[in-house]
Amino acid sequence: SAGGMAGMKLAAGASVIGTLVVALGYIGLFVAFGYLSTEYAARGTVRYWVGDLTGVLTLTPLLMYADRWRALFPVLGKHAAQLVLQLSVIVLSLWFVFSLPADDQLRFFYLLFLPVIWVAMRWGLPGGALGVLVIQIGLAIVAQSEIPIYRFIYLQFLMLTLSLTALLLGAAVTERGGREAEQRALLTMAPDGVLGIDEIQNLSVAKGGG
């Protein structure tokens, strides 16, 4: 399935390689034409690569589910209160982390993992992707203020780790849910076979008791 673990790993691997190639080419052009010194080329490549990779990982799962969102809306509507609570926890976590002094923001960034893991465990890959998107938007808003380059690069790496954690965990939950749904469908479609197995097991128990 599109939301399976194998599919998510493949998408993540392709994103890593694709964004790295683009970053090397983009920064390489600046260096080749003399707009950027080789001293800052490596740092620029890493910053551009990690930023693009995080953006791609955020949007790719949402696009993978583009044809399913309409079917998901009724389900989400039934749990609107829980969704509002989860969104509120994410927003409050963002506010708490980035209201701290600059040196403490990186240290407490890991608090953002808790609500995102909660959402991914509850809603699978679509929930994990939406949770990451909300945090990414919050990080973009914070980035409008003056943030030292070194700290922003660290934030990008932490955001990348958060994205990978949420998406891979969400993919695993979605894949497990799909397998359980298939098993329930098989059991529903084959009641005779189940009854036959039960009869054989009961007969074996009876013989053993005799």
Coordinates of N, CA and C in Angstrom, one line a residue:
S1 N 0.8 -1.2 0.0 CA 0.0 0.0 0.0 C 0.9 1.2 0.0
A2 N 0.3 2.4 -0.3 CA 1.0 3.6 -0.4 C 1.6 4.0 0.9
G3 N 0.9 3.7 2.0 CA 1.3 4.1 3.3 C 2.1 3.0 4.0
G4 N 2.5 1.9 3.4 CA 3.2 0.9 4.0 C 4.6 1.3 4.4
M5 N 5.2 0.5 5.3 CA 6.6 0.7 5.7 C 7.6 0.7 4.6
A6 N 7.4 -0.3 3.7 CA 8.4 -0.4 2.6 C 8.3 0.8 1.6
G7 N 7.0 1.2 1.4 CA 6.8 2.4 0.5 C 7.4 3.6 1.1
M8 N 7.2 3.8 2.5 CA 7.8 5.0 3.1 C 9.3 5.0 3.2
K9 N 9.9 3.8 3.4 CA 11.4 3.7 3.3 C 11.9 4.1 1.9
L10 N 11.2 3.6 0.9 CA 11.6 3.9 -0.5 C 11.5 5.3 -0.7
A11 N 10.4 6.0 -0.3 CA 10.2 7.4 -0.5 C 11.3 8.2 0.2
A12 N 11.6 7.8 1.4 CA 12.6 8.5 2.2 C 14.0 8.4 1.6
G13 N 14.3 7.2 1.1 CA 15.6 7.0 0.5 C 15.7 7.8 -0.8
A14 N 14.7 7.8 -1.6 CA 14.7 8.6 -2.8 C 14.8 10.1 -2.5
S15 N 14.2 10.5 -1.5 CA 14.2 11.9 -1.1 C 15.6 12.3 -0.6
V16 N 16.3 11.4 0.1 CA 17.6 11.7 0.6 C 18.6 11.9 -0.6
I17 N 18.5 11.0 -1.5 CA 19.4 11.0 -2.7 C 19.1 12.2 -3.6
G18 N 17.8 12.4 -3.9 CA 17.4 13.4 -4.8 C 17.7 14.8 -4.3
T19 N 17.4 15.1 -3.0 CA 17.7 16.4 -2.5 C 19.2 16.7 -2.3
L20 N 19.9 15.6 -2.1 CA 21.4 15.8 -2.0 C 22.0 16.2 -3.3
V21 N 21.5 15.5 -4.4 CA 22.0 15.8 -5.7 C 21.6 17.3 -6.1
V22 N 20.4 17.7 -5.8 CA 20.0 19.1 -6.1 C 20.8 20.1 -5.3
A23 N 21.1 19.8 -4.0 CA 21.8 20.7 -3.2 C 23.3 20.8 -3.7
L24 N 23.9 19.7 -4.1 CA 25.2 19.8 -4.6 C 25.3 20.6 -5.9
G25 N 24.3 20.4 -6.8 CA 24.3 21.1 -8.0 C 24.0 22.6 -7.8
Y26 N 23.1 22.9 -6.9 CA 22.7 24.3 -6.6 C 23.9 25.1 -6.0
I27 N 24.5 24.5 -5.0 CA 25.6 25.2 -4.3 C 26.8 25.2 -5.3
G28 N 27.0 24.1 -6.1 CA 28.1 24.1 -7.0 C 28.1 25.2 -8.0
L29 N 26.9 25.5 -8.5 CA 26.8 26.6 -9.4 C 27.2 28.0 -8.8
F30 N 26.8 28.2 -7.6 CA 27.3 29.4 -6.9 C 28.8 29.5 -6.7
V31 N 29.4 28.3 -6.4 CA 30.8 28.3 -6.3 C 31.5 28.5 -7.6
A32 N 31.0 27.8 -8.7 CA 31.6 27.9 -10.0 C 31.6 29.3 -10.6
F33 N 30.5 30.1 -10.3 CA 30.4 31.4 -10.8 C 31.0 32.5 -9.8
G34 N 31.6 32.0 -8.8 CA 32.2 32.9 -7.8 C 31.4 33.7 -6.9
Y35 N 30.1 33.3 -6.7 CA 29.2 33.9 -5.8 C 29.3 33.4 -4.4
L36 N 30.0 32.2 -4.2 CA 30.2 31.6 -2.9 C 31.5 31.0 -2.8
S37 N 32.3 31.3 -1.8 CA 33.6 30.7 -1.6 C 33.5 29.2 -1.2
T38 N 34.5 28.5 -1.6 CA 34.6 27.1 -1.2 C 34.6 26.9 0.3
E39 N 35.0 27.9 1.0 CA 35.0 27.8 2.5 C 33.6 27.5 3.1
Y40 N 32.6 28.1 2.5 CA 31.2 28.0 2.9 C 30.4 27.0 2.1
A41 N 31.0 26.4 1.1 CA 30.2 25.5 0.2 C 29.7 24.3 1.0
A42 N 30.5 23.7 1.8 CA 30.0 22.5 2.6 C 28.8 22.9 3.5
R43 N 29.0 24.0 4.2 CA 27.9 24.4 5.2 C 26.7 24.7 4.4
G44 N 26.8 25.4 3.3 CA 25.7 25.8 2.5 C 25.0 24.6 1.9
T45 N 25.8 23.6 1.5 CA 25.2 22.4 0.9 C 24.4 21.6 2.0
V46 N 24.9 21.5 3.2 CA 24.3 20.8 4.2 C 23.0 21.5 4.6
R47 N 23.0 22.8 4.8 CA 21.8 23.6 5.1 C 20.8 23.5 4.1
Y48 N 21.1 23.6 2.8 CA 20.2 23.5 1.7 C 19.6 22.1 1.6
W49 N 20.5 21.1 1.8 CA 20.0 19.7 1.6 C 19.0 19.3 2.7
V50 N 19.4 19.6 4.0 CA 18.5 19.2 5.1 C 17.2 20.0 5.1
G51 N 17.2 21.3 4.7 CA 16.0 22.0 4.6 C 15.1 21.5 3.5
D52 N 15.6 21.2 2.4 CA 14.8 20.6 1.3 C 14.3 19.2 1.6
L53 N 15.2 18.4 2.2 CA 14.8 17.1 2.6 C 13.7 17.1 3.6
T54 N 13.7 17.9 4.5 CA 12.6 18.0 5.5 C 11.3 18.4 4.8
G55 N 11.4 19.4 3.9 CA 10.2 19.8 3.2 C 9.6 18.7 2.3
V56 N 10.5 18.0 1.7 CA 10.0 16.9 0.8 C 9.4 15.8 1.7
L57 N 10.0 15.4 2.8 CA 9.4 14.4 3.7 C 8.1 14.8 4.3
T58 N 7.9 16.2 4.4 CA 6.7 16.7 5.0 C 5.5 16.6 4.0
L59 N 5.8 16.9 2.7 CA 4.8 17.0 1.7 C 4.5 15.6 1.0
T60 N 5.5 14.8 0.9 CA 5.4 13.5 0.2 C 4.2 12.6 0.7
P61 N 4.1 12.4 2.0 CA 3.0 11.6 2.5 C 1.7 12.2 2.3
L62 N 1.6 13.5 2.4 CA 0.3 14.2 2.1 C -0.1 14.0 0.7
L63 N 0.9 14.0 -0.3 CA 0.5 13.8 -1.7 C 0.2 12.3 -1.9
M64 N 0.8 11.4 -1.2 CA 0.5 10.0 -1.3 C -0.9 9.7 -0.9
Y65 N -1.4 10.5 0.0 CA -2.8 10.3 0.4 C -3.8 11.3 -0.2
A66 N -3.4 11.9 -1.3 CA -4.2 13.0 -1.9 C -5.6 12.4 -2.4
D67 N -5.6 11.2 -2.9 CA -6.8 10.6 -3.3 C -7.7 9.9 -2.2
R68 N -7.2 10.0 -1.0 CA -7.9 9.4 0.1 C -8.4 10.4 1.2
W69 N -8.0 11.6 1.0 CA -8.4 12.6 2.1 C -9.9 12.7 2.2
R70 N -10.6 12.7 1.0 CA -12.0 12.8 1.1 C -12.7 11.7 1.9
A71 N -12.1 10.5 1.8 CA -12.7 9.4 2.5 C -12.3 9.4 4.0
L72 N -11.2 10.1 4.3 CA -10.8 10.2 5.7 C -11.5 11.3 6.5
F73 N -12.1 12.3 5.8 CA -12.7 13.4 6.5 C -13.9 12.9 7.4
P74 N -14.8 12.0 6.9 CA -15.8 11.6 7.8 C -15.3 11.0 9.1
V75 N -14.2 10.2 9.0 CA -13.6 9.5 10.2 C -13.1 10.5 11.1
L76 N -12.3 11.5 10.5 CA -11.7 12.6 11.3 C -12.8 13.4 12.0
G77 N -13.9 13.6 11.3 CA -15.0 14.4 11.8 C -15.6 13.8 13.1
K78 N -15.6 12.5 13.1 CA -16.2 11.8 14.3 C -15.3 12.0 15.5
H79 N -14.1 12.3 15.3 CA -13.1 12.4 16.4 C -12.6 13.9 16.5
A80 N -13.4 14.8 16.2 CA -13.0 16.2 16.1 C -12.4 16.7 17.4
A81 N -13.0 16.3 18.5 CA -12.5 16.8 19.8 C -11.1 16.3 20.1
Q82 N -10.9 15.0 19.8 CA -9.5 14.5 20.0 C -8.5 15.2 19.1
L83 N -8.9 15.5 17.8 CA -8.0 16.2 16.9 C -7.7 17.6 17.4
V84 N -8.7 18.3 17.9 CA -8.4 19.6 18.4 C -7.5 19.6 19.6
L85 N -7.7 18.6 20.5 CA -6.8 18.4 21.6 C -5.4 18.1 21.2
Q86 N -5.2 17.2 20.2 CA -3.8 16.9 19.8 C -3.2 18.1 19.1
L87 N -3.9 18.9 18.3 CA -3.4 20.1 17.7 C -3.0 21.1 18.7
S88 N -3.8 21.2 19.7 CA -3.6 22.2 20.8 C -2.3 21.8 21.6
V89 N -2.1 20.5 21.8 CA -0.9 20.1 22.5 C 0.4 20.4 21.6
I90 N 0.3 20.2 20.3 CA 1.4 20.5 19.4 C 1.7 22.0 19.5
V91 N 0.7 22.8 19.3 CA 0.9 24.3 19.3 C 1.5 24.7 20.7
L92 N 0.9 24.2 21.8 CA 1.4 24.6 23.1 C 2.9 24.2 23.3
S93 N 3.2 23.0 22.8 CA 4.6 22.5 22.8 C 5.5 23.4 22.0
L94 N 5.1 23.8 20.9 CA 5.9 24.8 20.0 C 6.1 26.1 20.8
W95 N 5.0 26.6 21.3 CA 5.1 27.9 22.1 C 6.1 27.8 23.2
F96 N 6.0 26.6 24.0 CA 6.8 26.5 25.2 C 8.3 26.4 24.8
V97 N 8.6 25.6 23.7 CA 10.0 25.4 23.3 C 10.6 26.7 22.9
F98 N 9.9 27.4 22.0 CA 10.5 28.6 21.4 C 10.3 29.9 22.2
S99 N 9.6 29.7 23.3 CA 9.6 30.9 24.3 C 10.8 30.8 25.3
L100 N 11.5 29.7 25.2 CA 12.6 29.6 26.1 C 13.8 30.4 25.6
P101 N 14.8 30.6 26.4 CA 16.1 31.3 25.9 C 16.7 30.4 24.8
A102 N 17.4 31.1 23.9 CA 17.9 30.5 22.7 C 18.7 29.2 23.0
D103 N 19.5 29.2 24.0 CA 20.3 28.0 24.3 C 19.5 26.8 24.8
D104 N 18.4 27.1 25.3 CA 17.5 26.0 25.8 C 16.6 25.5 24.8
Q105 N 16.4 26.2 23.7 CA 15.4 25.7 22.7 C 15.9 24.4 22.1
L106 N 17.2 24.3 21.8 CA 17.6 23.0 21.2 C 17.5 21.9 22.2
R107 N 17.8 22.2 23.5 CA 17.7 21.2 24.5 C 16.3 20.6 24.7
F108 N 15.3 21.5 24.6 CA 13.9 21.1 24.9 C 13.2 20.8 23.6
F109 N 13.8 20.8 22.5 CA 13.1 20.5 21.2 C 12.5 19.1 21.2
Y110 N 13.1 18.2 21.9 CA 12.7 16.8 22.0 C 11.3 16.7 22.6
L111 N 10.8 17.7 23.3 CA 9.4 17.7 23.8 C 8.4 17.6 22.7
L112 N 8.8 18.1 21.5 CA 7.9 18.1 20.3 C 7.7 16.7 19.8
F113 N 8.6 15.8 20.2 CA 8.4 14.4 19.7 C 7.2 13.7 20.4
L114 N 6.9 14.1 21.6 CA 5.8 13.4 22.3 C 4.4 13.6 21.7
P115 N 4.0 14.8 21.3 CA 2.7 14.9 20.7 C 2.7 14.3 19.3
V116 N 3.8 14.5 18.6 CA 3.8 13.9 17.2 C 3.7 12.4 17.2
I117 N 4.4 11.8 18.2 CA 4.4 10.3 18.3 C 2.9 9.9 18.7
W118 N 2.3 10.7 19.6 CA 0.9 10.4 20.0 C 0.0 10.4 18.7
V119 N 0.2 11.5 17.9 CA -0.7 11.6 16.7 C -0.4 10.4 15.7
A120 N 0.9 10.1 15.5 CA 1.2 9.0 14.6 C 0.7 7.7 15.1
M121 N 0.8 7.4 16.4 CA 0.3 6.2 16.9 C -1.2 6.1 16.8
R122 N -1.9 7.2 16.9 CA -3.4 7.2 16.8 C -3.9 7.2 15.4
W123 N -3.3 7.9 14.5 CA -3.8 8.1 13.1 C -2.9 7.5 12.0
G124 N -1.8 7.0 12.4 CA -1.0 6.4 11.4 C -0.2 7.4 10.6
L125 N 0.1 7.1 9.3 CA 0.9 8.0 8.5 C 0.2 9.3 8.2
P126 N -1.1 9.4 7.9 CA -1.7 10.7 7.6 C -1.6 11.6 8.9
G127 N -1.8 11.1 10.0 CA -1.7 11.9 11.3 C -0.3 12.3 11.5
G128 N 0.7 11.4 11.3 CA 2.1 11.8 11.5 C 2.5 12.9 10.5
A129 N 2.1 12.8 9.3 CA 2.4 13.8 8.3 C 1.8 15.2 8.6
L130 N 0.6 15.2 9.1 CA -0.1 16.4 9.5 C 0.6 17.1 10.7
G131 N 1.0 16.2 11.7 CA 1.6 16.7 12.9 C 3.0 17.4 12.5
V132 N 3.7 16.7 11.6 CA 5.0 17.3 11.2 C 4.8 18.6 10.4
L133 N 3.7 18.6 9.6 CA 3.4 19.9 8.8 C 3.1 21.0 9.8
V134 N 2.4 20.8 10.8 CA 2.1 21.9 11.8 C 3.4 22.4 12.4
I135 N 4.2 21.5 12.9 CA 5.5 21.9 13.5 C 6.4 22.6 12.5
Q136 N 6.4 22.1 11.2 CA 7.2 22.8 10.2 C 6.7 24.2 10.0
I137 N 5.4 24.4 9.9 CA 4.9 25.8 9.8 C 5.3 26.6 11.0
G138 N 5.2 26.1 12.2 CA 5.6 26.8 13.4 C 7.1 27.2 13.3
L139 N 7.9 26.2 12.8 CA 9.4 26.5 12.7 C 9.6 27.6 11.7
A140 N 8.9 27.6 10.6 CA 9.0 28.6 9.6 C 8.7 30.0 10.1
I141 N 7.6 30.1 11.0 CA 7.2 31.3 11.6 C 8.3 31.8 12.5
V142 N 8.9 30.9 13.3 CA 10.0 31.3 14.2 C 11.2 31.8 13.5
A143 N 11.4 31.2 12.3 CA 12.6 31.5 11.5 C 12.6 32.9 11.0
Q144 N 11.4 33.6 11.0 CA 11.3 35.0 10.6 C 12.1 35.9 11.5
S145 N 12.3 35.5 12.7 CA 13.1 36.3 13.7 C 14.6 36.0 13.4
E146 N 15.4 36.8 14.1 CA 16.8 36.6 14.0 C 17.3 35.4 14.7
I147 N 17.7 34.4 13.9 CA 18.2 33.1 14.4 C 19.6 32.9 13.9
P148 N 20.6 32.7 14.7 CA 22.0 32.5 14.2 C 22.0 31.3 13.3
I149 N 22.9 31.3 12.3 CA 22.9 30.3 11.3 C 23.2 28.9 11.9
Y150 N 24.2 28.9 12.8 CA 24.5 27.6 13.4 C 23.3 26.9 14.2
R151 N 22.5 27.8 14.9 CA 21.4 27.2 15.6 C 20.3 26.8 14.7
F152 N 20.1 27.5 13.6 CA 19.1 27.2 12.6 C 19.4 25.8 12.0
I153 N 20.7 25.6 11.7 CA 21.1 24.3 11.1 C 20.8 23.2 12.1
Y154 N 21.1 23.4 13.4 CA 20.7 22.4 14.4 C 19.2 22.1 14.4
L155 N 18.5 23.2 14.4 CA 17.0 23.0 14.3 C 16.5 22.2 13.1
Q156 N 17.2 22.5 12.0 CA 16.8 21.7 10.8 C 17.1 20.2 11.0
F157 N 18.3 19.9 11.6 CA 18.6 18.5 11.8 C 17.6 17.9 12.8
L158 N 17.2 18.6 13.8 CA 16.2 18.1 14.8 C 14.9 17.9 14.1
M159 N 14.5 18.8 13.2 CA 13.3 18.7 12.5 C 13.3 17.5 11.6
L160 N 14.4 17.3 10.9 CA 14.5 16.1 10.0 C 14.4 14.8 10.8
T161 N 15.0 14.8 12.0 CA 14.9 13.6 12.9 C 13.4 13.4 13.3
L162 N 12.8 14.5 13.6 CA 11.4 14.4 14.0 C 10.5 13.9 12.9
S163 N 10.8 14.4 11.7 CA 10.0 14.0 10.5 C 10.1 12.5 10.2
L164 N 11.4 12.0 10.2 CA 11.6 10.6 10.0 C 11.0 9.7 11.0
T165 N 11.1 10.2 12.3 CA 10.4 9.4 13.4 C 8.9 9.3 13.2
A166 N 8.3 10.4 13.0 CA 6.8 10.4 12.8 C 6.4 9.7 11.6
L167 N 7.0 9.8 10.5 CA 6.6 9.2 9.2 C 6.8 7.7 9.3
L168 N 8.0 7.2 9.8 CA 8.2 5.8 9.8 C 7.3 5.1 10.8
L169 N 7.1 5.8 12.0 CA 6.2 5.2 13.0 C 4.8 5.2 12.4
G170 N 4.4 6.3 11.8 CA 3.0 6.3 11.2 C 2.8 5.3 10.1
A171 N 3.9 5.1 9.3 CA 3.8 4.0 8.3 C 3.6 2.6 8.9
A172 N 4.4 2.4 10.0 CA 4.3 1.1 10.6 C 2.9 0.9 11.2
V173 N 2.3 1.9 11.8 CA 0.9 1.8 12.4 C -0.1 1.6 11.3
T174 N 0.1 2.3 10.2 CA -0.9 2.2 9.0 C -0.8 0.8 8.4
E175 N 0.4 0.3 8.3 CA 0.6 -1.0 7.7 C 0.0 -2.1 8.6
R176 N 0.2 -2.0 9.9 CA -0.4 -2.9 10.9 C -1.9 -2.9 10.8
G177 N -2.4 -1.7 10.7 CA -3.9 -1.6 10.6 C -4.4 -2.2 9.4
G178 N -3.7 -2.1 8.3 CA -4.1 -2.7 7.0 C -4.1 -4.2 7.1
R179 N -3.1 -4.8 7.8 CA -3.0 -6.2 7.9 C -4.2 -6.7 8.8
E180 N -4.5 -6.0 9.9 CA -5.6 -6.4 10.8 C -6.9 -6.4 10.0
A181 N -7.1 -5.3 9.2 CA -8.3 -5.2 8.4 C -8.4 -6.4 7.4
E182 N -7.3 -6.8 6.8 CA -7.3 -7.9 5.9 C -7.7 -9.2 6.6
Q183 N -7.1 -9.4 7.8 CA -7.4 -10.6 8.6 C -8.9 -10.6 8.9
R184 N -9.4 -9.5 9.3 CA -10.9 -9.5 9.7 C -11.7 -9.8 8.5
A185 N -11.3 -9.2 7.3 CA -12.1 -9.5 6.1 C -12.0 -11.0 5.7
L186 N -10.9 -11.6 5.9 CA -10.8 -13.0 5.6 C -11.6 -13.9 6.5
L187 N -11.6 -13.5 7.8 CA -12.4 -14.3 8.7 C -13.9 -14.1 8.5
T188 N -14.3 -12.9 8.0 CA -15.7 -12.6 7.7 C -16.2 -13.4 6.5
M189 N -15.3 -13.5 5.5 CA -15.6 -14.2 4.2 C -15.5 -15.7 4.3
A190 N -14.9 -16.2 5.4 CA -14.7 -17.7 5.4 C -15.1 -18.3 6.8
P191 N -16.4 -18.1 7.1 CA -16.8 -18.7 8.4 C -16.8 -20.2 8.5
D192 N -17.1 -20.9 7.3 CA -17.1 -22.3 7.3 C -15.7 -22.9 7.7
G193 N -14.7 -22.3 7.1 CA -13.3 -22.7 7.4 C -12.9 -22.6 8.8
V194 N -13.4 -21.5 9.4 CA -13.1 -21.3 10.8 C -13.8 -22.3 11.7
L195 N -15.1 -22.6 11.4 CA -15.8 -23.6 12.1 C -15.2 -24.9 11.9
G196 N -14.7 -25.2 10.7 CA -14.1 -26.5 10.5 C -12.8 -26.7 11.4
I197 N -12.0 -25.6 11.5 CA -10.8 -25.7 12.4 C -11.2 -25.9 13.8
D198 N -12.3 -25.1 14.2 CA -12.7 -25.3 15.6 C -13.2 -26.7 15.9
E199 N -13.9 -27.4 14.9 CA -14.4 -28.7 15.1 C -13.2 -29.7 15.2
I200 N -12.2 -29.5 14.4 CA -11.0 -30.4 14.4 C -10.3 -30.2 15.8
Q201 N -10.2 -29.0 16.3 CA -9.5 -28.8 17.5 C -10.3 -29.4 18.7
N202 N -11.6 -29.3 18.6 CA -12.5 -29.9 19.7 C -12.4 -31.4 19.7
L203 N -12.3 -32.0 18.4 CA -12.2 -33.4 18.3 C -10.9 -33.9 18.9
S204 N -9.8 -33.2 18.6 CA -8.5 -33.5 19.2 C -8.5 -33.5 20.7
V205 N -9.2 -32.5 21.2 CA -9.2 -32.4 22.7 C -10.0 -33.5 23.3
A206 N -11.2 -33.9 22.6 CA -12.0 -35.0 23.1 C -11.2 -36.3 23.1
K207 N -10.5 -36.6 22.0 CA -9.7 -37.8 21.9 C -8.6 -37.8 23.0
G208 N -8.0 -36.7 23.2 CA -7.0 -36.6 24.2 C -7.6 -36.9 25.6
G209 N -8.8 -36.4 25.9 CA -9.4 -36.6 27.1 C -9.9 -38.0 27.3
G210 N -10.2 -38.7 26.2 CA -10.7 -40.1 26.3 C -9.5 -41.0 26.6

